[in-house]
Amino acid sequence: SCAFFKGKLNVGADTIQHGVEGLTYLLTESSKLMISEIDFQDSIHVLGFSDELNKLLLQLYLDNRKEIRSILGEVAPKLPSYHSLEWRLDVQLASRSLRQQIKPAVTLKLHLNQDEDQTAQVLQTDPSTLLHLIQQLEQALGEMKTNHCRRIVRNMK
C-alpha cells in the first residue's frame, strides 16, 4: 500500500512510514493522557503545520480518542497486584576465615495476585540497598501528591 501512496503523493516510502508512525504516536500518547482540546492544539501548533491540517488532526483526535483508549486498555499487559509481604533478617556474625564480621541480608517473600492465581517471589538484598529502595518509593509517593501528577492520574481514569 506504500507504493500506491508513493505514486499518488510523489514522496518516498520512508517519508510515508515516518508520517504514519508519527501520527500513531501523537494519537496514542494524547489518548493515553486524555489531554484536553486546548492542550492538543498547543502540542501540534509547535509542529508548524497549516491551520487547516491542525484542525483536521484535532478533529481526528476528538473523534477517535475514546476508541483508541479502549483499544490500548485491551492490549495492555495484565500486571500482577500486591497481596502480602513476608520478610526475614539474616545476619552472619562470623565465618572460618573471618572471626568477626557482620553480614546482614534481608529476605523478602512477595505474594502477588494475577488472574485469580497467587504467586510468590523471593528476593534478597542488603540493608543499604533496601534503604535506597525505600527512599526512592517515598520520593515517588511524594511526587504523586504534586498537582501535575494528580492532573495526569485524573485524566487517565
Coordinates of C-alpha atoms in Angstrom, one line a residue:
S1 CA 0.0 0.0 0.0
C2 CA 3.0 2.3 0.5
A3 CA 3.7 2.0 -3.3
F4 CA 0.2 3.3 -4.0
F5 CA 0.6 6.3 -1.8
K6 CA 4.2 6.8 -3.1
G7 CA 2.9 7.2 -6.6
K8 CA 0.0 9.4 -5.7
L9 CA 1.9 11.7 -3.2
N10 CA 5.2 11.7 -5.1
V11 CA 7.2 11.1 -1.9
G12 CA 9.4 8.2 -0.6
A13 CA 8.2 5.2 1.3
D14 CA 10.3 6.2 4.3
T15 CA 8.6 9.6 4.5
I16 CA 5.2 7.9 4.4
Q17 CA 6.2 5.4 7.0
H18 CA 7.6 8.0 9.4
G19 CA 4.5 10.1 8.9
V20 CA 2.2 7.2 9.8
E21 CA 4.4 6.3 12.8
G22 CA 4.4 10.0 14.0
L23 CA 0.6 10.3 13.6
T24 CA 0.1 7.0 15.5
Y25 CA 2.4 8.2 18.3
L26 CA 0.6 11.5 18.6
L27 CA -2.8 9.9 18.8
T28 CA -1.9 7.1 21.2
E29 CA 0.0 9.3 23.6
S30 CA -2.7 12.0 23.5
S31 CA -5.4 9.4 24.1
K32 CA -3.5 7.8 27.0
L33 CA -3.4 11.1 28.8
M34 CA -6.9 12.2 27.5
I35 CA -5.5 15.7 27.1
S36 CA -7.9 18.5 26.5
E37 CA -8.7 20.1 23.2
I38 CA -6.6 23.1 24.1
D39 CA -3.6 21.0 25.2
F40 CA -3.8 19.0 22.0
Q41 CA -3.8 22.2 19.9
D42 CA -0.8 23.5 21.8
S43 CA 1.0 20.3 21.2
I44 CA 0.5 20.2 17.4
H45 CA 0.9 24.0 17.0
V46 CA 4.7 23.7 17.6
L47 CA 5.0 21.2 14.7
G48 CA 4.5 24.1 12.2
F49 CA 1.6 22.6 10.2
S50 CA -1.0 24.7 8.4
D51 CA -4.1 25.8 10.3
E52 CA -6.3 23.5 8.1
L53 CA -4.1 20.5 8.9
N54 CA -4.1 21.4 12.6
K55 CA -8.0 21.4 12.6
L56 CA -8.0 18.0 10.8
L57 CA -5.7 16.5 13.3
L58 CA -7.7 17.9 16.2
Q59 CA -10.9 16.5 14.8
L60 CA -9.3 13.1 14.2
Y61 CA -8.1 13.1 17.8
L62 CA -11.5 14.1 19.2
D63 CA -13.4 11.6 17.1
N64 CA -11.1 8.7 18.0
R65 CA -9.6 9.2 21.4
K66 CA -12.1 7.1 23.3
E67 CA -11.8 4.2 20.9
I68 CA -8.0 4.4 20.9
R69 CA -8.0 4.5 24.7
S70 CA -10.3 1.4 24.9
I71 CA -8.0 -0.5 22.5
L72 CA -5.0 0.5 24.5
G73 CA -6.7 -0.8 27.6
E74 CA -7.4 -4.2 25.9
V75 CA -3.9 -4.7 24.7
A76 CA -2.2 -3.5 28.0
P77 CA -0.5 -6.3 29.9
K78 CA -2.3 -7.5 33.0
L79 CA 0.3 -7.0 35.7
P80 CA 0.2 -8.8 39.0
S81 CA -1.1 -6.9 42.1
Y82 CA 0.2 -6.9 45.6
H83 CA -1.3 -9.3 48.2
S84 CA 1.1 -9.5 51.1
L85 CA 4.8 -9.5 52.1
E86 CA 6.8 -11.6 54.5
W87 CA 10.4 -10.7 55.5
R88 CA 13.3 -12.1 57.4
L89 CA 16.6 -10.6 58.6
D90 CA 19.6 -12.9 58.5
V91 CA 22.9 -11.9 60.0
Q92 CA 26.2 -13.8 59.5
L93 CA 28.4 -13.0 62.5
A94 CA 31.5 -15.0 61.7
S95 CA 33.0 -17.5 59.3
R96 CA 36.0 -19.8 59.3
S97 CA 38.1 -17.1 57.6
L98 CA 36.8 -14.1 59.4
R99 CA 36.2 -14.4 63.2
Q100 CA 34.3 -11.1 63.5
Q101 CA 32.1 -9.9 60.7
I102 CA 28.6 -8.7 60.4
K103 CA 27.0 -9.5 57.1
P104 CA 23.2 -8.7 57.2
A105 CA 20.8 -9.8 54.5
V106 CA 17.1 -9.1 54.2
T107 CA 14.9 -11.8 52.6
L108 CA 11.5 -10.8 51.2
K109 CA 8.7 -13.1 50.1
L110 CA 6.3 -11.1 48.0
H111 CA 2.9 -12.6 47.4
L112 CA 1.1 -11.4 44.2
N113 CA -2.3 -11.9 42.7
Q114 CA -2.6 -12.5 39.0
D115 CA -5.8 -13.6 37.3
E116 CA -7.2 -15.2 40.5
D117 CA -3.9 -17.1 41.0
Q118 CA -1.5 -16.3 43.7
T119 CA 2.3 -16.5 43.1
A120 CA 5.3 -15.7 45.3
Q121 CA 8.6 -14.1 44.5
V122 CA 11.6 -14.4 46.9
L123 CA 14.1 -11.6 46.9
Q124 CA 17.2 -11.0 48.9
T125 CA 19.1 -7.8 49.4
D126 CA 21.4 -6.0 51.8
P127 CA 20.0 -3.3 54.2
S128 CA 21.7 -0.4 52.3
T129 CA 20.0 -1.3 49.0
L130 CA 16.7 -1.8 50.8
L131 CA 17.0 1.6 52.4
H132 CA 17.8 3.2 49.0
L133 CA 14.7 1.4 47.5
I134 CA 12.5 2.7 50.4
Q135 CA 13.8 6.3 49.8
Q136 CA 13.0 6.0 46.0
L137 CA 9.5 4.8 46.8
E138 CA 8.9 7.6 49.3
Q139 CA 10.1 10.1 46.7
A140 CA 7.7 8.6 44.1
L141 CA 4.8 8.8 46.6
G142 CA 5.8 12.4 47.3
E143 CA 5.7 13.2 43.5
M144 CA 2.2 11.6 43.3
K145 CA 1.0 14.4 45.6
T146 CA 2.0 17.2 43.2
N147 CA -0.6 18.9 41.1
H148 CA 1.0 17.8 37.9
C149 CA 0.8 14.1 38.8
R150 CA -2.8 14.4 40.2
R151 CA -3.9 16.0 36.9
I152 CA -2.3 13.2 34.9
V153 CA -3.9 10.5 37.1
R154 CA -7.3 12.2 36.9
N155 CA -7.1 12.3 33.1
M156 CA -6.1 8.6 33.0
K157 CA -9.3 7.4 34.6

